[in-house]
mmCIF file of C-alpha atoms in Angstrom:
data_model
loop_
_atom_site.group_PDB
_atom_site.id
_atom_site.type_symbol
_atom_site.label_atom_id
_atom_site.label_comp_id
_atom_site.label_asym_id
_atom_site.label_seq_id
_atom_site.Cartn_x
_atom_site.Cartn_y
_atom_site.Cartn_z
ATOM 1 C CA MET A 22 89.124 92.385 85.334
ATOM 2 C CA PRO A 23 89.396 88.661 85.343
ATOM 3 C CA ASP A 24 86.300 86.429 84.909
ATOM 4 C CA LYS A 25 85.539 85.011 88.295
ATOM 5 C CA ASP A 26 83.496 82.213 86.672
ATOM 6 C CA ALA A 27 85.831 81.224 83.924
ATOM 7 C CA GLY A 28 86.154 77.419 83.465
ATOM 8 C CA THR A 29 82.667 76.820 85.090
ATOM 9 C CA PRO A 30 80.769 74.145 83.097
ATOM 10 C CA ARG A 31 78.022 75.116 80.683
ATOM 11 C CA VAL A 32 74.755 73.637 79.344
ATOM 12 C CA PHE A 33 73.994 74.634 75.736
ATOM 13 C CA LEU A 34 70.203 74.617 74.799
ATOM 14 C CA ILE A 35 69.757 74.097 71.057
ATOM 15 C CA ARG A 36 66.372 74.507 69.589
ATOM 16 C CA HIS A 37 65.717 72.617 66.269
ATOM 17 C CA GLY A 38 65.483 74.560 63.108
ATOM 18 C CA GLU A 39 62.142 75.801 61.550
ATOM 19 C CA THR A 40 59.504 73.271 60.485
ATOM 20 C CA GLU A 41 56.253 74.012 58.579
ATOM 21 C CA TRP A 42 54.398 74.032 61.826
ATOM 22 C CA THR A 43 56.895 76.355 63.405
ATOM 23 C CA LYS A 44 56.130 78.911 60.602
ATOM 24 C CA SER A 45 52.365 78.496 61.072
ATOM 25 C CA GLY A 46 52.410 78.593 64.897
ATOM 26 C CA GLN A 47 50.725 75.138 65.288
ATOM 27 C CA TYR A 48 51.391 73.196 68.414
ATOM 28 C CA THR A 49 54.003 70.487 67.619
ATOM 29 C CA GLY A 50 54.605 67.940 70.203
ATOM 30 C CA ARG A 51 54.543 64.277 69.298
ATOM 31 C CA SER A 52 54.115 64.871 65.577
ATOM 32 C CA ASP A 53 57.276 63.939 63.860
ATOM 33 C CA ILE A 54 57.788 66.861 61.393
ATOM 34 C CA PRO A 55 60.941 67.393 59.387
ATOM 35 C CA LEU A 56 62.958 70.615 59.131
ATOM 36 C CA THR A 57 62.174 72.857 56.229
ATOM 37 C CA GLU A 58 65.024 73.839 53.870
ATOM 38 C CA ASN A 59 65.177 77.159 55.690
ATOM 39 C CA GLY A 60 65.296 75.328 59.118
ATOM 40 C CA GLU A 61 68.299 73.290 57.845
ATOM 41 C CA LYS A 62 69.981 76.682 56.826
ATOM 42 C CA GLN A 63 69.310 78.153 60.148
ATOM 43 C CA VAL A 64 71.091 75.384 61.971
ATOM 44 C CA ILE A 65 73.955 75.424 59.569
ATOM 45 C CA SER A 66 74.358 79.170 60.053
ATOM 46 C CA SER A 67 74.465 78.785 63.832
ATOM 47 C CA ALA A 68 76.853 75.982 63.693
ATOM 48 C CA ARG A 69 79.280 77.992 61.478
ATOM 49 C CA LEU A 70 79.169 80.837 64.034
ATOM 50 C CA VAL A 71 79.267 79.118 67.428
ATOM 51 C CA VAL A 72 80.445 75.472 66.964
ATOM 52 C CA GLY A 73 84.208 74.471 66.688
ATOM 53 C CA PRO A 74 87.620 74.844 68.301
ATOM 54 C CA GLY A 75 87.895 78.334 69.947
ATOM 55 C CA LYS A 76 84.191 79.060 69.665
ATOM 56 C CA ILE A 77 81.449 79.013 72.160
ATOM 57 C CA ILE A 78 80.440 75.247 71.764
ATOM 58 C CA ASN A 79 83.771 73.429 71.560
ATOM 59 C CA PRO A 80 83.194 69.864 70.717
ATOM 60 C CA SER A 81 86.351 68.789 72.614
ATOM 61 C CA LYS A 82 84.823 70.207 75.798
ATOM 62 C CA ILE A 83 81.523 68.326 75.474
ATOM 63 C CA THR A 84 81.192 65.421 77.687
ATOM 64 C CA GLN A 85 77.400 64.657 77.233
ATOM 65 C CA LEU A 86 74.513 65.288 74.786
ATOM 66 C CA PHE A 87 70.914 64.826 75.400
ATOM 67 C CA ILE A 88 68.801 64.707 72.207
ATOM 68 C CA SER A 89 64.987 64.583 71.716
ATOM 69 C CA PRO A 90 64.021 61.480 69.559
ATOM 70 C CA ARG A 91 61.949 63.610 67.231
ATOM 71 C CA LYS A 92 63.491 63.784 63.709
ATOM 72 C CA ARG A 93 63.628 67.619 63.690
ATOM 73 C CA ALA A 94 65.988 67.401 66.790
ATOM 74 C CA LEU A 95 68.044 64.550 65.395
ATOM 75 C CA ARG A 96 68.465 66.351 62.096
ATOM 76 C CA THR A 97 69.542 69.418 63.976
ATOM 77 C CA TYR A 98 72.106 67.458 65.803
ATOM 78 C CA GLU A 99 73.409 66.175 62.442
ATOM 79 C CA LEU A 100 73.757 69.532 60.921
ATOM 80 C CA LEU A 101 75.303 71.234 64.087
ATOM 81 C CA PHE A 102 78.270 68.892 64.361
ATOM 82 C CA ASP A 103 80.281 67.438 61.578
ATOM 83 C CA GLU A 104 80.938 63.792 61.124
ATOM 84 C CA ALA A 105 84.280 63.885 62.880
ATOM 85 C CA ALA A 106 82.806 65.474 66.024
ATOM 86 C CA ARG A 107 79.746 63.041 65.907
ATOM 87 C CA HIS A 108 82.253 60.051 65.843
ATOM 88 C CA LYS A 109 83.946 61.510 68.924
ATOM 89 C CA PHE A 110 80.686 61.720 70.704
ATOM 90 C CA GLU A 111 80.037 57.978 70.426
ATOM 91 C CA GLY A 112 78.994 56.901 73.913
ATOM 92 C CA LYS A 113 78.172 60.482 74.971
ATOM 93 C CA VAL A 114 74.762 60.862 73.226
ATOM 94 C CA GLU A 115 71.623 60.091 75.077
ATOM 95 C CA ILE A 116 68.463 60.057 72.967
ATOM 96 C CA THR A 117 65.762 60.493 75.549
ATOM 97 C CA GLU A 118 61.986 61.041 75.740
ATOM 98 C CA ASP A 119 62.704 63.134 78.920
ATOM 99 C CA ILE A 120 63.775 66.042 76.699
ATOM 100 C CA ARG A 121 61.108 65.698 73.905
ATOM 101 C CA GLU A 122 58.589 68.526 73.308
ATOM 102 C CA TRP A 123 55.618 69.026 75.598
ATOM 103 C CA ASP A 124 52.729 66.644 74.782
ATOM 104 C CA TYR A 125 49.944 68.913 73.705
ATOM 105 C CA GLY A 126 47.185 66.271 73.825
ATOM 106 C CA LEU A 127 44.061 67.622 72.242
ATOM 107 C CA TYR A 128 45.869 70.768 71.094
ATOM 108 C CA GLU A 129 48.342 68.854 68.828
ATOM 109 C CA GLY A 130 48.429 70.411 65.409
ATOM 110 C CA ILE A 131 46.302 73.391 66.125
ATOM 111 C CA LEU A 132 46.912 77.106 66.812
ATOM 112 C CA PRO A 133 46.844 78.535 70.345
ATOM 113 C CA SER A 134 43.779 80.529 69.446
ATOM 114 C CA GLU A 135 42.032 77.368 68.424
ATOM 115 C CA ALA A 136 43.037 75.558 71.641
ATOM 116 C CA LYS A 137 41.492 78.436 73.687
ATOM 117 C CA ALA A 138 38.337 78.494 71.561
ATOM 118 C CA GLY A 139 37.984 74.755 72.130
ATOM 119 C CA ARG A 140 38.379 75.065 75.866
ATOM 120 C CA LYS A 141 35.741 77.795 76.061
ATOM 121 C CA GLU A 142 33.322 75.677 74.200
ATOM 122 C CA ARG A 143 33.889 72.853 76.663
ATOM 123 C CA GLY A 144 33.182 75.179 79.545
ATOM 124 C CA LEU A 145 36.682 75.650 80.873
ATOM 125 C CA ASP A 146 38.609 78.714 81.957
ATOM 126 C CA LYS A 147 35.646 80.665 83.479
ATOM 127 C CA GLY A 148 37.761 82.069 86.190
ATOM 128 C CA ARG A 149 40.877 83.136 84.215
ATOM 129 C CA PRO A 150 42.370 82.708 80.848
ATOM 130 C CA TRP A 151 44.127 79.303 80.160
ATOM 131 C CA ASN A 152 47.830 79.254 80.764
ATOM 132 C CA ILE A 153 49.766 76.260 79.513
ATOM 133 C CA TRP A 154 52.527 76.834 82.049
ATOM 134 C CA ILE A 155 49.957 76.423 84.855
ATOM 135 C CA ASP A 156 47.145 74.292 83.413
ATOM 136 C CA GLY A 157 48.940 72.112 81.046
ATOM 137 C CA CYS A 158 46.983 70.374 78.159
ATOM 138 C CA GLU A 159 43.901 68.297 78.047
ATOM 139 C CA GLU A 160 44.721 64.581 77.341
ATOM 140 C CA GLY A 161 48.432 65.832 77.318
ATOM 141 C CA GLU A 162 50.996 66.738 79.800
ATOM 142 C CA SER A 163 50.632 68.787 83.014
ATOM 143 C CA PRO A 164 53.362 71.205 84.309
ATOM 144 C CA LYS A 165 54.007 68.465 86.971
ATOM 145 C CA ASP A 166 54.599 65.871 84.272
ATOM 146 C CA ILE A 167 57.062 68.190 82.571
ATOM 147 C CA ALA A 168 58.960 68.992 85.780
ATOM 148 C CA GLY A 169 59.377 65.379 86.609
ATOM 149 C CA ARG A 170 60.996 64.339 83.444
ATOM 150 C CA LEU A 171 63.079 67.532 83.137
ATOM 151 C CA ASP A 172 64.274 67.235 86.724
ATOM 152 C CA ARG A 173 65.681 63.720 85.848
ATOM 153 C CA VAL A 174 67.871 65.286 83.107
ATOM 154 C CA ILE A 175 68.878 68.075 85.469
ATOM 155 C CA ALA A 176 69.918 65.672 88.030
ATOM 156 C CA LYS A 177 72.142 63.859 85.632
ATOM 157 C CA ILE A 178 73.778 66.994 84.503
ATOM 158 C CA ARG A 179 74.408 68.215 87.971
ATOM 159 C CA GLU A 180 76.003 64.736 88.737
ATOM 160 C CA ILE A 181 78.235 65.038 85.678
ATOM 161 C CA GLN A 182 79.398 68.577 86.311
ATOM 162 C CA GLY A 183 79.378 68.926 90.020
ATOM 163 C CA PRO A 184 82.854 67.614 90.688
ATOM 164 C CA TYR A 185 84.449 69.882 88.033
ATOM 165 C CA MET A 186 83.218 73.390 88.942
ATOM 166 C CA HIS A 187 86.647 74.979 88.466
ATOM 167 C CA GLY A 188 87.436 73.649 85.090
ATOM 168 C CA GLU A 189 89.427 70.683 86.259
ATOM 169 C CA LYS A 190 87.946 68.627 83.458
ATOM 170 C CA PRO A 191 85.848 69.914 80.451
ATOM 171 C CA VAL A 192 82.291 68.792 81.079
ATOM 172 C CA ASP A 193 80.053 70.917 78.979
ATOM 173 C CA VAL A 194 76.668 69.494 78.078
ATOM 174 C CA VAL A 195 74.525 70.074 74.876
ATOM 175 C CA ILE A 196 70.758 69.608 74.679
ATOM 176 C CA VAL A 197 69.062 69.515 71.339
ATOM 177 C CA ALA A 198 65.283 69.804 71.683
ATOM 178 C CA HIS A 199 62.269 72.026 71.281
ATOM 179 C CA GLY A 200 61.072 75.575 71.862
ATOM 180 C CA GLN A 201 58.538 74.962 74.705
ATOM 181 C CA ILE A 202 60.451 72.228 76.576
ATOM 182 C CA LEU A 203 63.745 74.192 76.608
ATOM 183 C CA ARG A 204 62.039 77.217 78.112
ATOM 184 C CA ALA A 205 60.508 74.780 80.706
ATOM 185 C CA PHE A 206 63.981 73.392 81.160
ATOM 186 C CA ALA A 207 65.426 76.784 81.899
ATOM 187 C CA ARG A 208 62.752 77.388 84.543
ATOM 188 C CA ARG A 209 63.605 74.098 86.354
ATOM 189 C CA TRP A 210 67.282 74.770 85.974
ATOM 190 C CA LEU A 211 66.857 77.929 88.011
ATOM 191 C CA GLY A 212 64.702 76.036 90.606
ATOM 192 C CA PHE A 213 61.486 77.752 89.589
ATOM 193 C CA GLU A 214 58.166 76.050 89.111
ATOM 194 C CA ILE A 215 56.961 75.635 85.618
ATOM 195 C CA GLY A 216 54.257 78.039 86.199
ATOM 196 C CA VAL A 217 56.392 80.907 87.263
ATOM 197 C CA LYS A 218 56.098 84.028 84.939
ATOM 198 C CA LEU A 219 59.387 84.172 83.162
ATOM 199 C CA PRO A 220 58.980 85.231 79.556
ATOM 200 C CA MET A 221 61.678 83.806 77.374
ATOM 201 C CA MET A 222 62.213 83.488 73.561
ATOM 202 C CA LEU A 223 64.357 80.888 71.777
ATOM 203 C CA GLU A 224 64.356 81.190 67.931
ATOM 204 C CA PRO A 225 64.446 78.107 65.722
ATOM 205 C CA GLY A 226 68.079 77.137 65.299
ATOM 206 C CA ALA A 227 69.153 79.280 68.155
ATOM 207 C CA VAL A 228 71.502 78.587 71.150
ATOM 208 C CA GLY A 229 70.871 79.329 74.739
ATOM 209 C CA VAL A 230 73.407 78.925 77.553
ATOM 210 C CA LEU A 231 73.077 78.018 81.268
ATOM 211 C CA SER A 232 75.728 77.742 83.861
ATOM 212 C CA TYR A 233 76.535 78.287 87.526
ATOM 213 C CA GLU A 234 77.488 81.276 89.565
ATOM 214 C CA HIS A 235 80.542 81.234 91.745
ATOM 215 C CA HIS A 236 81.747 77.844 90.624
ATOM 216 C CA ASN A 237 78.910 76.437 92.736
ATOM 217 C CA VAL A 238 76.727 73.706 91.524
ATOM 218 C CA ASP A 239 74.018 74.867 93.869
ATOM 219 C CA GLU A 240 73.912 78.288 92.116
ATOM 220 C CA PRO A 241 72.542 77.495 88.719
ATOM 221 C CA ALA A 242 72.276 80.589 86.418
ATOM 222 C CA PHE A 243 71.537 82.058 83.073
ATOM 223 C CA LEU A 244 74.331 83.263 81.018
ATOM 224 C CA LEU A 245 72.793 86.477 79.621
ATOM 225 C CA GLY A 246 76.049 87.457 77.616
ATOM 226 C CA VAL A 247 78.620 84.996 76.081
ATOM 227 C CA ASN A 248 82.011 85.998 74.690
ATOM 228 C CA MET A 249 81.861 84.875 71.050
ATOM 229 C CA ALA A 250 85.363 83.453 70.905
ATOM 230 C CA GLU A 251 86.294 82.419 74.416
ATOM 231 C CA SER A 252 86.774 78.642 74.312
ATOM 232 C CA GLU A 253 90.312 77.452 73.888
ATOM 233 C CA GLU A 254 91.776 73.977 72.923
#
């Protein structure tokens, strides 16, 4: 059976590798924390499996990259693509605050349980438990703030990919960022509010894939399953 969506552009979501705060579970937004040694190994392993000619992420098909300015994301980009690929990406890389991690405000550097305890002490959440996807963060970003900046990135991507829905030109896009913001990005990609209940997981150094149904830029979709060796030169 032929693949009815073959050639449709893709968006690859790359979460940076492990950091010390990833391991501990502390909220890591604006803090500029490096990858651990294991975090670097995670990214290298992912690159070996999915990046290269004939692999899922084929550098020759990438037309634009959006990268968070945090060092953990920038280092992930360096490890994911070799020097030759990065040289070819000159002029295609946008390092942008629009795809940085959620600003956790008062919760930066603490555990979720500590954030909840602090909110309780301040008399918050009497009606229902705190939900970051609905309530946002004290002195940090709200879901509306997040949606605003992610929607700007999505609009750029749709403008890039919209004219080439049938593979007329390779226009894959790569985003290298963070766990929370990439899950928020997936919600907005599908047209959902940030607060919609949509449980998702994205491990450190992992790759997620978004695309479109029916070669239609107005039908954004998840790619739940990806052929591991489907991209040709």
